[in-house]
Amino acid sequence: MRAIVGMLVFFLLQQAMAGEHSIKGLVDIRAHVVDSNANVDSYLTGDYGKFRFNDEAGIALGQLGLQYHGSFDHNLSVKVVANAFADEVSTEFGLTEAFIQYKSLPSASGWRFKGKLGIFYPLISLENNATAWSTVNTITSSTLNNWVGEEFRHAGVAFSFEKLGKFVNSPHNLLLDVSLFQNNDTAGAMLTWHGWALGSRQTLLQEKLTVQKFPARYDLLSAQAAHSDPFVELDDRWGGHIVGQWQVQNKFKLNLGYYNNNAEKGLVKQGQYTWTTDFIHGGLKYKLAKGTELIAQFMTGNTLMTSPLNEKVVYNDFDNAFVLLRKQFARHQISTRIEVFSVDDLDDTVGDNNNEDGHAFTLSYRYQLNRQQYLLAEYNWLSSERKSRAYQNQAEGLIEEQYQIAYRYYF
């Protein structure tokens, strides 16, 4: 990963005096209150709360995002994204994406090729499509896309083939995107050990994540480090991700994808195990009427972590789905989102029960002050049953509520 970042820096220095350069950004400042039927802290601290913030009130820098874009000769461009987050849990700043992209001119029949080299998000989320991977319709990402922001980044290459319908008087656009990547060998660890979570926190490229405490960590899993490194490379193997997409003008978008990190089983280095993780995901955007849009996504898959002796130490199936409905009128927008999620523990490891079931509801309001500034208010309700809470002498069932008010400035 460091080699990729170094290559991008060298390219930028070489091209610094040529091309067109722009910087966009986002400032998100918010007040928040979290309340639950137990005094449980955030999953980010190593506890089992499902929100980014602890069970208390506070003021936070929800996100400070900076996004550089440079356009150069030969249809080449560079994108570098940095983010900062500051709250009672942590204060961090660093890169989240950095890549070079080539985009060909469309042919007479509408075919276009795009290539990407660097570190970038997989093509999964239909929510995080604003500056610096921020959300447009809500303050928080869904539990599904929050996991994408926490444990996933492609460090590799992507190739996209597009068929643009307008060149042949058709409303239909088609896309096939294929990625080959490394540095995702531990994907699945945090989903396993803290479960699905509702947040707005992207993991920075240099960050490591706190692992929850449970009995097996001091027995069969004693080789596991206290922090998981989501972007480490352990086996020098390449994973793959393929996505197909069909779009009808700006009215309808449907995609379906398959991810497999192709991690070698049974490796553990410097406290990091390889996790063999694969899943199917899909998404739908449908404009029901003017100012009214439906967004839905699903994911289903499994993750396996084995010991050097090829024992199935952790083996889980996981599922997630949500539906979001937004209505915009004048400067106002209201969004509602319903989610269901689960983790099914299929192994026999004692002291590491990762079974989980839950559902969540979000109601979000956004008011546009002007083209760059927004006020947002949001309510989140989440109910979950998680067996591993008993290891911390907590009730397995937990109901949490979160209230947030945010000011966002895009520049």
Coordinates of C-alpha atoms in Angstrom, one line a residue:
M1 CA 0.0 0.0 0.0
R2 CA 2.9 2.4 0.8
A3 CA 4.3 1.7 -2.7
I4 CA 1.0 2.8 -4.3
V5 CA 0.8 6.0 -2.3
G6 CA 4.5 6.7 -3.2
M7 CA 3.8 6.2 -6.8
L8 CA 0.9 8.6 -6.7
V9 CA 3.0 11.3 -5.0
F10 CA 5.7 10.8 -7.7
F11 CA 3.1 11.2 -10.4
L12 CA 1.7 14.4 -8.9
L13 CA 5.2 15.9 -8.6
Q14 CA 5.8 15.1 -12.2
Q15 CA 2.6 16.6 -13.3
A16 CA 2.4 19.5 -10.9
M17 CA 2.8 22.2 -13.5
A18 CA 0.5 20.7 -16.0
G19 CA -3.2 20.0 -16.2
E20 CA -6.1 21.3 -14.1
H21 CA -6.3 21.1 -10.3
S22 CA -9.2 21.5 -7.9
I23 CA -9.9 20.9 -4.2
K24 CA -13.4 20.2 -2.8
G25 CA -14.2 19.7 0.8
L26 CA -16.8 19.2 3.6
V27 CA -17.1 20.4 7.1
D28 CA -19.6 18.5 9.3
I29 CA -20.1 19.7 12.9
R30 CA -22.7 18.0 15.0
A31 CA -24.3 17.7 18.4
H32 CA -25.4 14.2 19.5
V33 CA -27.2 12.4 22.3
V34 CA -27.1 8.6 22.7
D35 CA -29.4 6.8 25.1
S36 CA -29.8 3.1 25.7
N37 CA -31.3 0.7 28.2
A38 CA -27.8 0.0 29.4
N39 CA -24.6 2.0 29.9
V40 CA -22.8 0.6 26.8
D41 CA -20.0 2.5 25.0
S42 CA -19.4 2.6 21.2
Y43 CA -18.2 -0.4 19.3
L44 CA -15.2 1.8 18.3
T45 CA -13.9 1.6 21.9
G46 CA -14.1 -2.2 22.1
D47 CA -17.6 -2.3 23.7
Y48 CA -20.8 -3.5 22.1
G49 CA -22.8 -0.2 21.5
K50 CA -24.0 0.1 18.0
F51 CA -23.4 3.8 17.4
R52 CA -20.2 5.8 16.7
F53 CA -20.7 7.8 19.9
N54 CA -20.8 6.6 23.5
D55 CA -23.9 6.6 25.7
E56 CA -23.8 10.3 26.5
A57 CA -24.2 13.8 25.0
G58 CA -21.5 15.7 23.1
I59 CA -20.3 17.8 20.3
A60 CA -18.1 16.4 17.5
L61 CA -16.4 17.0 14.3
G62 CA -18.5 14.6 12.3
Q63 CA -16.2 14.9 9.3
L64 CA -13.7 17.2 7.8
G65 CA -13.1 15.9 4.2
L66 CA -10.7 17.2 1.6
Q67 CA -10.8 15.9 -2.0
Y68 CA -8.1 16.7 -4.5
H69 CA -8.8 16.2 -8.2
G70 CA -6.2 16.7 -11.0
S71 CA -6.9 16.3 -14.7
F72 CA -4.0 15.8 -17.1
D73 CA -3.2 14.9 -20.7
H74 CA -4.1 11.6 -22.3
N75 CA -7.4 11.4 -20.4
L76 CA -5.6 10.8 -17.0
S77 CA -6.8 12.1 -13.7
V78 CA -5.8 11.8 -10.0
K79 CA -8.0 11.7 -7.0
V80 CA -6.7 11.9 -3.4
V81 CA -9.1 12.0 -0.4
A82 CA -8.2 12.8 3.2
N83 CA -10.6 12.8 6.2
A84 CA -10.5 13.9 9.8
F85 CA -12.8 12.9 12.6
A86 CA -12.8 14.2 16.2
D87 CA -15.1 13.1 19.1
E88 CA -14.9 11.6 22.6
V89 CA -13.8 8.3 21.2
S90 CA -10.8 9.4 19.1
T91 CA -9.3 12.2 17.0
E92 CA -7.7 11.1 13.7
F93 CA -6.6 12.5 10.4
G94 CA -5.4 10.7 7.3
L95 CA -6.0 9.4 3.8
T96 CA -9.0 7.3 2.8
E97 CA -8.5 7.1 -1.0
A98 CA -5.8 7.8 -3.6
F99 CA -5.8 6.7 -7.2
I100 CA -5.0 7.4 -10.8
Q101 CA -7.8 7.0 -13.3
Y102 CA -7.9 6.7 -17.1
K103 CA -11.2 7.4 -18.9
S104 CA -11.4 7.0 -22.7
L105 CA -13.5 9.1 -24.9
P106 CA -16.8 7.2 -25.9
S107 CA -16.8 5.5 -29.3
A108 CA -19.4 6.3 -31.9
S109 CA -21.5 3.4 -30.7
G110 CA -21.2 4.5 -27.0
W111 CA -18.5 2.2 -25.6
R112 CA -16.2 3.7 -23.0
F113 CA -13.3 2.2 -21.0
K114 CA -12.1 3.3 -17.6
G115 CA -9.1 2.1 -15.6
K116 CA -8.2 2.8 -12.1
L117 CA -4.9 2.2 -10.1
G118 CA -4.4 2.9 -6.4
I119 CA -6.5 2.7 -3.2
F120 CA -10.2 3.1 -3.6
Y121 CA -13.6 2.1 -2.2
P122 CA -15.3 -1.0 -3.8
L123 CA -18.3 -0.2 -5.9
I124 CA -21.0 -1.1 -3.4
S125 CA -22.6 1.9 -1.6
L126 CA -25.6 3.8 -3.1
E127 CA -25.6 6.2 -0.1
N128 CA -22.0 7.5 0.2
N129 CA -21.8 9.4 -3.1
A130 CA -21.0 13.0 -2.0
T131 CA -17.6 14.6 -1.4
A132 CA -15.1 12.5 0.6
W133 CA -17.5 9.5 0.6
S134 CA -20.1 11.4 2.7
T135 CA -23.8 10.6 2.8
V136 CA -26.3 12.8 1.0
N137 CA -29.6 11.8 2.5
T138 CA -28.8 11.0 6.1
I139 CA -26.2 11.9 8.7
T140 CA -25.3 8.2 9.3
S141 CA -24.6 5.5 6.8
S142 CA -26.7 2.3 7.0
T143 CA -25.2 -0.6 8.9
L144 CA -24.3 -2.2 5.5
N145 CA -22.3 0.7 4.2
N146 CA -20.8 1.5 7.6
W147 CA -19.1 -1.9 7.4
V148 CA -17.8 -1.0 3.9
G149 CA -16.3 2.2 5.3
E150 CA -14.8 0.4 8.2
E151 CA -13.1 -2.7 6.7
F152 CA -12.9 -2.3 3.0
R153 CA -10.6 -0.6 0.5
H154 CA -9.3 -1.9 -2.7
A155 CA -5.5 -1.5 -3.1
G156 CA -5.1 -2.5 -6.7
V157 CA -6.6 -2.0 -10.2
A158 CA -10.1 -1.7 -11.6
F159 CA -11.4 -1.9 -15.2
S160 CA -14.8 -0.6 -16.2
F161 CA -16.6 -1.1 -19.5
E162 CA -19.5 1.1 -20.2
K163 CA -22.2 1.2 -22.8
L164 CA -23.7 4.7 -23.0
G165 CA -27.2 4.5 -24.5
K166 CA -27.5 8.1 -25.7
F167 CA -25.1 7.5 -28.5
V168 CA -27.6 5.0 -30.1
N169 CA -30.7 6.9 -28.9
S170 CA -31.4 4.4 -26.1
P171 CA -32.2 5.3 -22.5
H172 CA -30.3 2.3 -21.2
N173 CA -26.7 2.4 -19.8
L174 CA -24.7 -0.7 -19.0
L175 CA -21.6 -1.1 -16.8
L176 CA -19.3 -3.9 -16.0
D177 CA -16.6 -3.2 -13.3
V178 CA -13.9 -5.7 -12.4
S179 CA -11.4 -5.1 -9.6
L180 CA -8.2 -7.0 -8.5
F181 CA -6.9 -6.0 -5.1
Q182 CA -4.8 -6.7 -2.1
N183 CA -4.6 -5.4 1.5
N184 CA -7.9 -6.8 2.6
D185 CA -6.9 -10.0 4.3
T186 CA -8.6 -9.3 7.6
A187 CA -12.0 -8.3 6.2
G188 CA -14.6 -9.9 8.4
A189 CA -12.8 -9.6 11.7
M190 CA -14.7 -6.5 13.0
L191 CA -18.0 -7.6 11.6
T192 CA -17.5 -10.9 13.5
W193 CA -16.4 -9.4 16.8
H194 CA -18.6 -6.3 17.2
G195 CA -21.3 -7.1 14.7
W196 CA -23.2 -4.6 12.4
A197 CA -23.0 -1.0 13.5
L198 CA -24.7 2.3 12.5
G199 CA -22.2 5.1 12.1
S200 CA -20.5 7.8 10.0
R201 CA -16.8 6.9 10.6
Q202 CA -14.5 5.9 7.8
T203 CA -11.3 4.0 8.7
L204 CA -8.2 5.9 7.7
L205 CA -5.5 4.0 5.8
Q206 CA -3.1 4.1 8.8
E207 CA -5.7 3.2 11.5
K208 CA -6.1 0.0 13.4
L209 CA -9.4 -1.0 15.1
T210 CA -10.0 -2.0 18.7
V211 CA -11.0 -5.7 19.1
Q212 CA -13.6 -6.6 21.7
K213 CA -12.7 -8.6 24.7
F214 CA -14.1 -12.2 24.9
P215 CA -12.8 -15.4 26.6
A216 CA -11.4 -17.0 23.4
R217 CA -9.1 -14.1 22.9
Y218 CA -7.1 -15.3 26.0
D219 CA -7.2 -19.0 25.0
L220 CA -7.6 -20.3 21.4
L221 CA -7.2 -16.8 19.9
S222 CA -4.4 -15.6 22.1
A223 CA -2.3 -14.8 19.0
Q224 CA -4.8 -12.2 17.9
A225 CA -3.5 -8.6 18.5
A226 CA -5.6 -6.2 20.5
H227 CA -6.2 -4.1 17.3
S228 CA -7.2 -5.4 13.9
D229 CA -5.4 -3.9 10.9
P230 CA -8.0 -3.8 8.1
F231 CA -5.6 -2.9 5.3
V232 CA -2.7 -5.3 5.9
E233 CA -1.4 -7.7 3.3
L234 CA -0.6 -11.1 4.7
D235 CA -0.6 -13.7 1.9
D236 CA 0.4 -11.8 -1.3
R237 CA -2.6 -13.1 -3.0
W238 CA -5.1 -11.1 -5.1
G239 CA -8.8 -10.8 -4.4
G240 CA -11.5 -10.0 -6.9
H241 CA -14.7 -8.0 -7.1
I242 CA -17.1 -7.8 -10.0
V243 CA -20.1 -5.5 -10.4
G244 CA -22.7 -5.3 -13.2
Q245 CA -25.0 -2.3 -13.4
W246 CA -28.0 -1.3 -15.5
Q247 CA -29.3 2.3 -15.5
V248 CA -32.3 3.8 -17.3
Q249 CA -31.5 7.6 -17.6
N250 CA -31.8 9.1 -14.1
K251 CA -34.9 7.2 -13.2
F252 CA -33.6 3.7 -12.4
K253 CA -30.4 2.0 -11.4
L254 CA -29.8 -1.7 -10.5
N255 CA -26.5 -3.3 -9.7
L256 CA -25.3 -6.7 -8.6
G257 CA -21.9 -7.7 -7.4
Y258 CA -19.7 -10.5 -6.0
Y259 CA -16.7 -9.9 -3.7
N260 CA -14.0 -12.5 -2.7
N261 CA -10.8 -11.5 -0.9
N262 CA -9.3 -14.9 -1.8
A263 CA -7.3 -14.9 1.5
E264 CA -5.1 -17.9 2.2
K265 CA -6.4 -20.0 5.1
G266 CA -4.5 -20.5 8.3
L267 CA -2.0 -17.6 8.3
V268 CA -1.3 -15.4 11.3
K269 CA 1.4 -12.7 11.3
Q270 CA 2.1 -10.1 13.9
G271 CA -1.3 -10.8 15.6
Q272 CA -3.3 -10.6 12.4
Y273 CA -5.2 -13.6 11.0
T274 CA -6.3 -14.1 7.4
W275 CA -10.0 -14.1 7.0
T276 CA -11.5 -15.7 3.8
T277 CA -14.5 -13.5 3.1
D278 CA -16.9 -13.5 0.2
F279 CA -20.4 -12.1 -0.4
I280 CA -23.0 -11.1 -2.9
H281 CA -24.4 -7.6 -2.9
G282 CA -27.0 -5.7 -4.8
G283 CA -28.6 -2.3 -4.9
L284 CA -31.6 -0.4 -6.4
K285 CA -32.3 3.3 -7.0
Y286 CA -35.8 4.1 -8.4
K287 CA -37.3 7.6 -8.9
L288 CA -40.9 7.1 -7.9
A289 CA -41.9 10.7 -8.8
K290 CA -40.4 14.1 -8.9
G291 CA -38.5 14.6 -5.7
T292 CA -39.3 11.1 -4.4
E293 CA -36.7 8.3 -4.6
L294 CA -36.4 4.7 -3.3
I295 CA -33.0 3.3 -2.4
A296 CA -32.4 -0.3 -1.4
Q297 CA -29.4 -2.6 -0.8
F298 CA -28.7 -6.1 0.4
M299 CA -25.6 -8.2 1.2
T300 CA -25.3 -11.9 2.0
G301 CA -22.1 -13.9 2.5
N302 CA -19.7 -15.6 4.9
T303 CA -16.4 -15.2 6.6
L304 CA -14.0 -17.9 7.8
M305 CA -10.9 -17.7 9.9
T306 CA -8.8 -20.8 10.5
S307 CA -5.9 -21.6 12.7
P308 CA -2.4 -22.7 11.3
L309 CA -3.6 -26.2 12.0
N310 CA -6.6 -25.7 9.7
E311 CA -9.1 -25.6 12.5
K312 CA -12.3 -23.6 11.9
V313 CA -11.9 -21.1 14.6
V314 CA -14.4 -18.5 13.4
Y315 CA -17.0 -19.3 10.7
N316 CA -20.0 -17.0 10.2
D317 CA -22.7 -16.3 7.7
F318 CA -24.0 -12.7 7.6
D319 CA -26.9 -10.9 6.0
N320 CA -28.0 -7.3 5.7
A321 CA -30.7 -5.3 3.9
F322 CA -32.2 -1.8 4.0
V323 CA -34.8 0.3 2.3
L324 CA -34.6 4.1 2.2
L325 CA -37.3 6.4 1.0
R326 CA -36.6 10.1 0.5
K327 CA -38.9 13.0 -0.4
Q328 CA -37.6 16.4 -1.4
F329 CA -39.7 19.5 -1.6
A330 CA -38.3 23.0 -2.2
R331 CA -35.3 23.3 0.3
H332 CA -36.6 20.5 2.5
Q333 CA -35.9 16.8 2.4
I334 CA -37.2 13.9 4.6
S335 CA -35.6 10.5 4.5
T336 CA -36.6 7.3 6.3
R337 CA -34.6 4.0 6.4
I338 CA -35.5 0.6 7.7
E339 CA -32.7 -2.1 8.2
V340 CA -32.5 -5.7 9.2
F341 CA -29.2 -7.6 9.8
S342 CA -27.8 -10.8 11.3
V343 CA -24.7 -12.8 11.9
D344 CA -25.0 -16.6 12.3
D345 CA -22.1 -18.2 14.2
L346 CA -21.4 -21.7 12.6
D347 CA -18.3 -22.7 14.5
D348 CA -17.8 -24.5 17.8
T349 CA -15.2 -22.2 19.4
V350 CA -15.9 -21.8 23.1
G351 CA -15.9 -18.2 24.4
D352 CA -16.5 -16.6 21.0
N353 CA -20.3 -16.6 20.3
N354 CA -20.9 -14.1 17.5
N355 CA -24.6 -14.7 16.9
E356 CA -26.5 -11.5 16.3
D357 CA -29.9 -10.3 15.1
G358 CA -31.1 -6.8 14.9
H359 CA -33.1 -4.1 13.1
A360 CA -32.9 -0.3 12.9
F361 CA -35.0 2.7 11.9
T362 CA -33.7 6.2 10.9
L363 CA -35.7 9.4 10.3
S364 CA -33.7 12.2 8.9
Y365 CA -34.5 15.8 7.9
R366 CA -32.3 18.1 5.8
Y367 CA -32.7 21.8 5.1
Q368 CA -30.7 23.6 2.4
L369 CA -29.6 27.0 3.5
N370 CA -27.9 27.7 0.1
R371 CA -26.0 25.7 -2.5
Q372 CA -23.2 24.9 -0.1
Q373 CA -24.7 24.8 3.4
Y374 CA -27.2 22.4 5.0
L375 CA -28.8 21.8 8.4
L376 CA -29.7 18.3 9.3
A377 CA -31.5 16.6 12.2
E378 CA -31.7 12.8 12.6
Y379 CA -33.2 10.2 14.9
N380 CA -31.8 6.6 15.0
W381 CA -33.4 3.6 16.8
L382 CA -31.6 0.3 16.9
S383 CA -32.5 -3.0 18.6
S384 CA -30.1 -5.9 18.7
E385 CA -29.6 -9.2 20.3
R386 CA -25.9 -10.2 20.6
K387 CA -24.7 -13.2 22.6
S388 CA -21.2 -11.9 23.2
R389 CA -22.4 -9.0 25.4
A390 CA -22.7 -11.6 28.2
Y391 CA -18.9 -11.8 28.3
Q392 CA -19.0 -8.2 29.6
N393 CA -21.8 -8.9 32.0
Q394 CA -24.2 -7.0 29.8
A395 CA -27.7 -8.0 28.8
E396 CA -27.7 -9.7 25.4
G397 CA -30.6 -7.5 24.2
L398 CA -30.0 -3.8 23.7
I399 CA -32.2 -1.0 22.5
E400 CA -30.3 2.2 21.6
E401 CA -31.5 5.7 20.5
Q402 CA -29.5 8.5 19.0
Y403 CA -30.4 12.1 18.3
Q404 CA -28.1 14.3 16.1
I405 CA -28.2 17.9 14.8
A406 CA -25.5 18.7 12.2
Y407 CA -24.3 21.6 10.1
R408 CA -22.6 20.8 6.8
Y409 CA -20.6 23.1 4.6
Y410 CA -19.5 21.9 1.2
F411 CA -16.8 23.9 -0.6

